[in-house]
Short mmCIF file of C-alpha atoms in Angstrom, two decimals:
data_model
loop_
_atom_site.label_atom_id
_atom_site.label_comp_id
_atom_site.label_asym_id
_atom_site.label_seq_id
_atom_site.Cartn_x
_atom_site.Cartn_y
_atom_site.Cartn_z
CA MET A 45 -28.00 -18.99 36.36
CA THR A 46 -24.66 -17.21 35.93
CA PRO A 47 -23.51 -15.47 39.13
CA PRO A 48 -23.59 -11.65 38.75
CA LYS A 49 -19.96 -11.39 39.87
CA ASP A 50 -18.82 -13.56 36.94
CA ILE A 51 -20.71 -11.35 34.49
CA GLN A 52 -19.19 -8.24 36.07
CA LYS A 53 -15.72 -9.73 35.78
CA LEU A 54 -16.31 -10.34 32.07
CA ILE A 55 -17.58 -6.78 31.60
CA SER A 56 -14.57 -5.30 33.41
CA LEU A 57 -12.15 -7.40 31.34
CA THR A 58 -13.72 -6.41 28.03
CA GLN A 59 -13.57 -2.73 29.00
CA THR A 60 -9.91 -2.84 30.01
CA THR A 61 -9.13 -4.89 26.90
CA GLN A 62 -10.75 -2.23 24.71
CA THR A 63 -8.34 0.30 26.21
CA LEU A 64 -5.47 -2.06 25.45
CA LEU A 65 -6.63 -2.38 21.83
CA SER A 66 -6.51 1.41 21.52
CA HIS A 67 -2.87 1.31 22.64
CA PHE A 68 -2.22 -1.43 20.09
CA GLN A 69 -3.67 0.75 17.33
CA THR A 70 -1.44 3.66 18.37
CA SER A 71 1.68 1.49 18.40
CA LEU A 72 0.95 0.43 14.82
CA THR A 73 1.22 4.02 13.58
CA PRO A 74 4.49 4.30 11.61
CA PRO A 75 7.16 6.22 13.57
CA LYS A 76 8.09 9.64 12.19
CA ASP A 77 11.72 9.15 13.13
CA SER A 78 13.17 5.94 11.71
CA ASN A 79 16.13 6.33 14.08
CA THR A 80 13.93 6.02 17.15
CA SER A 81 15.24 3.15 19.22
CA THR A 82 12.82 0.66 20.76
CA ASP A 83 13.34 -2.70 22.38
CA ALA A 84 13.45 -5.35 19.69
CA PRO A 85 10.85 -8.10 20.13
CA ASP A 86 12.04 -11.67 20.47
CA LEU A 87 11.48 -13.00 16.94
CA PRO A 88 13.80 -15.96 16.45
CA TYR A 89 12.24 -16.81 13.06
CA GLY A 90 11.53 -13.30 11.83
CA PRO A 91 8.42 -11.09 11.81
CA LEU A 92 6.63 -12.82 8.93
CA THR A 93 6.75 -16.19 10.65
CA ALA A 94 5.71 -14.64 13.97
CA ILE A 95 2.76 -12.76 12.45
CA HIS A 96 1.68 -15.81 10.45
CA ALA A 97 1.67 -18.00 13.57
CA ALA A 98 -0.13 -15.39 15.69
CA THR A 99 -2.76 -14.84 12.99
CA THR A 100 -3.47 -18.56 12.74
CA ILE A 101 -3.87 -18.79 16.53
CA LEU A 102 -6.06 -15.69 16.71
CA LYS A 103 -8.39 -17.04 14.01
CA SER A 104 -8.74 -20.29 15.95
CA HIS A 105 -9.41 -18.47 19.23
CA THR A 106 -12.02 -16.27 17.55
CA THR A 107 -13.79 -19.34 16.22
CA THR A 108 -13.91 -20.86 19.71
CA LEU A 109 -15.06 -17.57 21.22
CA SER A 110 -17.91 -17.28 18.71
CA LEU A 111 -19.07 -20.80 19.60
CA LEU A 112 -19.07 -19.84 23.28
CA LEU A 113 -21.24 -16.83 22.46
CA LEU A 114 -23.69 -18.91 20.43
CA THR A 115 -24.04 -21.76 22.96
CA PRO A 116 -26.33 -21.10 25.96
CA PRO A 117 -25.91 -20.31 28.69
CA LEU A 118 -23.29 -17.57 28.44
CA THR A 119 -20.20 -18.75 30.32
CA PRO A 120 -18.21 -15.72 31.55
CA SER A 121 -15.30 -17.74 32.91
CA ALA A 122 -14.66 -19.42 29.55
CA LEU A 123 -14.95 -16.10 27.71
CA VAL A 124 -12.59 -14.40 30.17
CA ALA A 125 -9.99 -17.12 29.60
CA LYS A 126 -10.34 -16.92 25.83
CA ILE A 127 -10.09 -13.13 25.70
CA GLY A 128 -6.98 -13.33 27.88
CA ASP A 129 -5.45 -15.89 25.51
CA VAL A 130 -6.01 -13.56 22.56
CA THR A 131 -4.84 -10.27 24.03
CA SER A 132 -1.84 -11.47 26.01
CA GLY A 133 -0.78 -14.02 23.43
CA ALA A 134 -1.67 -13.79 19.75
CA LEU A 135 -2.51 -10.09 19.51
CA SER A 136 0.31 -8.72 21.64
CA GLY A 137 2.90 -10.82 19.80
CA MET A 138 1.50 -9.86 16.42
CA VAL A 139 1.47 -6.15 17.24
CA ALA A 140 5.03 -6.28 18.58
CA ALA A 141 6.28 -7.96 15.40
CA ALA A 142 4.44 -5.55 13.12
CA SER A 143 5.17 -2.29 14.95
CA TYR A 144 8.92 -2.68 15.39
CA SER A 145 11.25 -0.81 13.03
CA PRO A 146 15.00 -1.39 13.00
CA THR A 147 17.13 1.71 13.47
CA SER A 148 19.16 3.15 10.61
CA ASN A 149 22.36 1.46 11.80
CA MET A 150 20.81 -1.99 11.40
CA ARG A 151 20.42 -4.09 8.29
CA ASP A 152 16.80 -4.19 7.16
CA ASP A 153 15.81 -7.40 5.35
CA LEU A 154 12.07 -6.74 5.41
CA GLY A 155 11.83 -3.23 3.98
CA GLN A 156 9.49 -0.32 4.58
CA ILE A 157 6.99 -1.39 1.91
CA MET A 158 6.33 -4.77 3.47
CA ARG A 159 6.53 -3.41 6.99
CA GLY A 160 4.00 -0.69 6.18
CA GLU A 161 1.59 -3.20 4.66
CA LEU A 162 1.97 -5.53 7.65
CA ARG A 163 1.20 -2.66 10.02
CA ALA A 164 -1.89 -1.72 8.03
CA GLN A 165 -3.20 -5.29 7.93
CA VAL A 166 -2.52 -5.96 11.62
CA LYS A 167 -4.20 -2.67 12.46
CA ARG A 168 -7.27 -3.81 10.54
CA LEU A 169 -7.22 -7.09 12.42
CA VAL A 170 -7.02 -5.33 15.78
CA GLY A 171 -10.02 -3.25 14.74
CA ALA A 172 -11.97 -6.30 13.55
CA TRP A 173 -11.29 -8.15 16.78
CA GLY A 174 -12.35 -5.05 18.67
CA GLY A 175 -15.74 -5.45 16.98
CA VAL A 176 -16.05 -8.97 18.40
CA LEU A 177 -15.03 -7.69 21.82
CA ALA A 178 -17.68 -4.96 21.70
CA LEU A 179 -20.29 -7.62 20.99
CA VAL A 180 -19.09 -9.69 23.97
CA LEU A 181 -19.49 -6.59 26.16
CA ALA A 182 -23.01 -5.88 24.84
CA MET A 183 -24.12 -9.48 25.41
CA ALA A 184 -22.65 -9.53 28.90
CA GLU A 185 -24.33 -6.26 29.86
CA ALA A 186 -27.66 -7.55 28.53
CA ARG A 187 -27.40 -10.50 30.94
CA ARG A 188 -26.19 -8.59 33.98
CA GLU A 189 -29.71 -7.99 35.24
CA LEU A 190 -31.06 -11.35 34.04
CA THR A 191 -33.11 -13.07 36.77
CA GLY A 192 -34.19 -16.20 34.96
CA LYS A 193 -32.48 -18.81 32.84
CA ASP A 194 -30.29 -17.65 29.95
CA LYS A 195 -32.07 -18.92 26.86
CA GLY A 196 -29.14 -18.12 24.62
CA PRO A 197 -28.46 -15.37 22.10
CA SER A 198 -31.31 -13.61 20.36
CA GLU A 199 -31.60 -13.82 16.59
CA ALA A 200 -30.02 -10.37 16.29
CA GLU A 201 -27.15 -11.38 18.59
CA ARG A 202 -26.60 -14.61 16.68
CA LYS A 203 -26.44 -12.67 13.41
CA ASP A 204 -23.94 -10.19 14.89
CA VAL A 205 -21.72 -13.00 16.19
CA LEU A 206 -21.56 -14.67 12.78
CA GLU A 207 -20.98 -11.40 10.92
CA ARG A 208 -18.23 -10.10 13.17
CA THR A 209 -16.52 -13.48 13.31
CA GLY A 210 -16.62 -13.56 9.51
CA VAL A 211 -14.94 -10.15 9.33
CA VAL A 212 -12.10 -11.37 11.56
CA TRP A 213 -11.71 -14.51 9.45
CA ASP A 214 -11.51 -12.44 6.24
CA VAL A 215 -8.86 -10.11 7.64
CA CYS A 216 -6.91 -13.07 9.02
CA ASP A 217 -6.98 -14.78 5.62
CA GLU A 218 -5.74 -11.61 3.93
CA LEU A 219 -2.91 -11.24 6.43
CA LEU A 220 -1.95 -14.88 5.99
CA ARG A 221 -1.84 -14.41 2.21
CA LEU A 222 0.45 -11.42 2.71
CA CYS A 223 2.79 -13.46 4.91
CA ASN A 224 2.76 -16.41 2.50
CA GLY A 225 3.15 -14.34 -0.66
CA GLY A 226 5.67 -12.03 0.94
CA VAL A 227 6.76 -8.77 -0.58
CA VAL A 228 6.82 -10.11 -4.16
CA GLU A 229 3.07 -10.31 -4.57
CA LEU A 230 2.65 -6.93 -2.88
CA VAL A 231 5.13 -4.97 -5.01
CA LEU A 232 4.02 -6.64 -8.24
CA LYS A 233 0.47 -5.51 -7.58
CA LYS A 234 1.61 -1.97 -6.73
CA ALA A 235 3.81 -1.77 -9.85
CA GLN A 236 0.93 -2.91 -12.05
CA GLN A 237 -1.34 -0.28 -10.53
CA LEU A 238 1.27 2.45 -11.05
CA ARG A 239 1.81 1.38 -14.66
CA ALA A 240 -1.95 1.52 -15.28
CA VAL A 241 -2.09 5.07 -13.88
CA LEU A 242 0.85 6.06 -16.08
CA LEU A 243 -0.67 4.62 -19.27
CA ASP A 244 -4.04 6.26 -18.53
CA ALA A 245 -2.29 9.62 -18.32
CA VAL A 246 -0.42 8.94 -21.59
CA GLU A 247 -3.66 8.00 -23.36
CA GLU A 248 -5.37 11.18 -22.14
CA LEU A 249 -2.42 13.26 -23.32
CA LYS A 250 -2.49 11.56 -26.71
CA GLU A 251 -6.23 12.16 -27.14
CA TRP A 252 -5.82 15.77 -26.12
CA GLY A 253 -3.14 16.25 -28.77
CA GLU A 254 -5.45 14.89 -31.46
CA ASP A 255 -8.05 17.56 -30.65
CA VAL A 256 -6.39 20.38 -32.60
CA ALA A 257 -8.03 23.81 -32.60
CA ASP A 258 -8.84 25.21 -36.06
CA GLU A 259 -8.96 28.87 -37.05
CA GLY A 260 -12.72 29.08 -36.58
CA GLU A 261 -12.46 27.94 -32.98
CA GLU A 262 -9.67 30.46 -32.37
CA ASP A 263 -11.86 33.24 -33.74
CA LYS A 264 -14.63 32.22 -31.37
CA ALA A 265 -12.19 32.40 -28.50
CA GLU A 266 -11.47 36.01 -29.43
CA GLY A 267 -15.17 36.77 -29.21
CA SER A 268 -15.72 37.77 -32.86
CA GLY A 269 -19.25 36.37 -32.82
CA ASP A 270 -20.55 37.91 -29.61
CA GLU A 271 -21.25 41.43 -28.40
CA ASP A 272 -19.45 41.02 -25.07
CA GLY A 273 -16.23 39.95 -26.79
CA PHE A 274 -16.07 36.56 -25.12
CA GLY A 275 -18.46 34.32 -27.01
CA ASP A 276 -19.63 31.01 -25.59
CA GLU A 277 -17.86 30.12 -22.32
CA ASP A 278 -17.23 26.48 -23.27
CA ASP A 279 -15.84 27.49 -26.67
CA PHE A 280 -13.57 30.11 -25.14
CA PHE A 281 -11.96 27.94 -22.50
CA GLY A 282 -11.93 24.87 -24.73
CA ALA A 283 -10.02 26.64 -27.49
CA GLN A 284 -7.50 27.96 -25.00
CA ASN A 285 -6.72 24.36 -24.07
CA LYS A 286 -6.00 23.04 -27.56
CA ILE A 287 -2.93 23.01 -29.76
CA GLY A 288 -3.29 25.43 -32.63
CA LYS A 289 -2.78 24.23 -36.18
CA ASP A 290 0.30 26.39 -36.54
CA ASP A 291 1.88 25.23 -33.29
CA LYS A 292 3.84 22.48 -35.01
CA GLU A 293 6.73 22.51 -32.54
CA LEU A 294 4.48 21.73 -29.58
CA LYS A 295 2.72 19.01 -31.58
CA VAL A 296 6.06 17.42 -32.46
CA LEU A 297 7.11 17.58 -28.80
CA LEU A 298 3.83 15.98 -27.77
CA ASP A 299 4.27 13.08 -30.19
CA HIS A 300 7.87 12.78 -29.04
CA SER A 301 6.73 12.68 -25.38
CA VAL A 302 4.03 10.06 -25.98
CA LYS A 303 6.62 7.73 -27.57
CA LYS A 304 8.99 8.12 -24.65
CA LEU A 305 6.23 7.66 -22.07
CA LYS A 306 5.09 4.45 -23.73
CA MET A 307 8.67 3.21 -23.42
CA VAL A 308 8.55 4.09 -19.72
CA GLY A 309 5.44 1.91 -19.51
CA ILE A 310 7.43 -0.95 -21.06
CA MET A 311 10.08 -0.37 -18.39
CA TYR A 312 7.48 -1.01 -15.68
CA GLN A 313 6.64 -4.33 -17.31
CA ALA A 314 10.27 -5.37 -17.60
CA ILE A 315 11.13 -4.44 -14.02
CA GLY A 316 8.05 -6.29 -12.81
CA LYS A 317 8.96 -9.47 -14.66
CA ARG A 318 12.76 -9.42 -14.39
CA ARG A 319 13.25 -7.87 -10.95
CA LEU A 320 10.15 -7.70 -8.76
CA LYS A 321 8.93 -11.20 -9.61
CA ILE A 322 12.27 -12.74 -8.64
CA PHE A 323 12.84 -10.68 -5.50
CA PRO A 324 14.45 -12.96 -2.87
CA ALA A 325 12.12 -13.95 -0.06
CA VAL A 326 13.13 -13.26 3.52
CA ALA A 327 14.81 -16.42 4.86
CA PRO A 328 12.73 -18.28 7.50
CA ASP A 329 15.48 -17.88 10.08
CA SER A 330 16.13 -14.23 9.24
CA ASN A 331 15.23 -11.74 11.94
CA PRO A 332 15.65 -8.14 10.72
CA ALA A 333 14.77 -6.80 14.16
CA THR A 334 17.87 -8.30 15.74
CA ALA A 335 20.15 -8.43 12.72
CA SER A 336 23.69 -7.23 13.16
CA PRO A 337 25.04 -4.31 11.15
CA ALA A 338 26.42 -5.27 7.77
CA THR A 339 30.07 -6.14 7.35
CA GLY A 340 32.16 -3.03 6.98
CA ALA A 341 30.20 -0.85 9.40
CA ALA A 342 32.76 -1.42 12.13
CA ASN A 343 35.41 0.10 9.88
CA GLY A 344 33.36 3.21 9.35
CA ASP A 345 32.12 2.20 5.90
CA ALA A 346 28.53 2.72 4.83
CA LEU A 347 26.20 -0.15 5.62
CA THR A 348 25.65 -2.55 2.75
CA GLU A 349 22.22 -1.89 1.27
CA SER A 350 19.99 -4.93 1.64
CA PRO A 351 17.78 -6.05 -1.27
CA ALA A 352 14.73 -4.88 0.73
CA GLN A 353 16.18 -1.38 1.12
CA LYS A 354 16.99 -1.22 -2.59
CA LEU A 355 13.46 -2.39 -3.33
CA ASP A 356 12.08 0.44 -1.19
CA ARG A 357 14.07 2.96 -3.23
CA LEU A 358 12.94 1.39 -6.50
CA MET A 359 9.26 1.44 -5.56
CA GLN A 360 9.54 5.07 -4.49
CA ILE A 361 10.85 5.96 -7.95
CA LEU A 362 8.13 3.94 -9.67
CA LYS A 363 5.57 5.75 -7.51
CA THR A 364 7.00 9.18 -8.34
CA ILE A 365 6.97 8.81 -12.14
CA PRO A 366 3.16 8.91 -12.67
CA ASP A 367 3.00 12.13 -10.62
CA MET A 368 5.73 13.61 -12.79
CA VAL A 369 3.78 12.63 -15.91
CA ASP A 370 0.81 14.57 -14.53
CA ASP A 371 3.07 17.61 -14.19
CA LEU A 372 4.23 17.09 -17.77
CA ALA A 373 0.64 16.89 -19.00
CA SER A 374 -0.17 20.16 -17.22
CA THR A 375 2.57 21.99 -19.12
CA PHE A 376 1.11 20.76 -22.41
CA TYR A 377 -2.42 21.79 -21.41
CA GLU A 378 -1.01 25.24 -20.63
CA LEU A 379 0.75 25.24 -24.03
CA GLU A 380 4.14 25.82 -22.39
CA HIS A 381 6.79 24.41 -24.76
CA GLU A 382 9.93 24.98 -22.69
CA GLU A 383 8.35 23.76 -19.46
CA ALA A 384 7.11 20.66 -21.25
CA GLU A 385 10.62 19.88 -22.47
CA ALA A 386 11.99 20.28 -18.96
CA GLU A 387 9.31 18.06 -17.40
CA LEU A 388 9.83 15.38 -20.05
CA LYS A 389 13.53 15.30 -19.26
CA LYS A 390 12.74 14.86 -15.56
CA VAL A 391 10.46 11.90 -16.29
CA CYS A 392 13.05 10.23 -18.52
CA ASP A 393 15.86 10.81 -16.03
CA GLU A 394 13.74 9.32 -13.24
CA ALA A 395 12.91 6.27 -15.37
CA LYS A 396 16.61 5.79 -16.16
CA SER A 397 17.46 5.99 -12.46
CA ALA A 398 15.00 3.16 -11.78
CA VAL A 399 16.64 0.98 -14.43
CA GLU A 400 20.14 1.83 -13.25
CA LEU A 401 19.23 1.04 -9.65
CA VAL A 402 18.37 -2.57 -10.48
CA LYS A 403 20.59 -2.97 -13.52
CA LYS A 404 22.30 -5.87 -11.81
CA SER A 405 20.42 -8.75 -10.20
CA TRP A 406 19.53 -8.79 -6.49
CA THR A 407 22.74 -10.75 -5.91
CA GLY A 408 24.82 -8.15 -7.77
CA THR A 409 25.44 -10.15 -10.95
CA ASP A 410 24.76 -9.41 -14.62
CA ASP A 411 21.85 -11.12 -16.33
CA GLU A 412 19.41 -10.68 -19.23
CA PHE A 413 17.89 -7.55 -17.69
CA THR A 414 21.35 -6.00 -17.38
CA ALA A 415 21.84 -6.22 -21.14
CA TRP A 416 18.25 -5.15 -21.83
CA SER A 417 18.53 -2.09 -19.61
CA GLY A 418 21.42 -0.68 -21.64
CA LYS A 419 19.49 -1.14 -24.88
CA TRP A 420 16.37 0.38 -23.36
CA ILE A 421 18.18 3.53 -22.22
CA LYS A 422 19.65 4.02 -25.72
CA ALA A 423 16.22 3.51 -27.29
CA LEU A 424 14.63 5.99 -24.86
CA ASP A 425 17.22 8.62 -25.71
CA ALA A 426 16.69 8.04 -29.43
CA ALA A 427 12.87 8.10 -29.29
#
């Protein structure tokens, strides 16, 4: 029979570890001030390598811990050692690597997009491992008052162990895929999602433009067929939201806008294939956390923008465009010609800025996309 003091030691450790996990979760919240200085973790091979290694170790430890929970009798000393290995080793190192942000005077080779995704995934993993820890605590407390032989976990406990271990495994596998695929897979997926949102908005706008109000509908809107002067509510509001037959200028502008927006959709494809897909991976021996300022900073020049920082700017533009298209659609729905023209110009200017930003390759040289970008801008202007 397990000595009560060993069980109590396990209970106390799990409780203090739960508090530690709460601190880990807080540290993974993105800092509001990017200039906030914190001690850089020791990451000789960079954060991706550190997180990948820690995730692999944590998955292995979790597997061992689950076996300890499933094998009777419960052995508090072994569980205490394993929990200590996880929290002081794999988890603490992983959280340190994911939560650190270089200050603005340091070269950033990882980028905010990748760093934000790493934080989110590590935060999920901390939460998933917290679920395993809560189960350890519950099983220990259930055996604190045990007077006879520990017959092993109940069916419900066994099910919980397998389920919670499986959750940790799944999150670990996802985090490992992120580390292996790097930022390329992440930004390609985000760009495809943004393009899909954009094209959905364009299709809705196109369909709306094809639903032209005729004179009969306009008469209904004026209430000619009803005593109260308003007619049917659906007819009234529906007609107000349609292009009239005589509003040829707005119809021409709508067709004009749809053509341009489809070209913007093509731009997303081209940037995805010619820029995002070939984004340079972070070198295995690169450590953004301890990187020195770029050459020229000592002379008072602006820091050289890293590819990761340029990628952050590009993705922000690509994220902004679908929102701007929504604003453009609203001006059409409100039948505002001048506002629609102004919003269309904003969308096109933003799309051009995305192309101009990555006109040259990530190494600063001309390539096929460089030539294509010039032709695309001319075609967009002419559309």
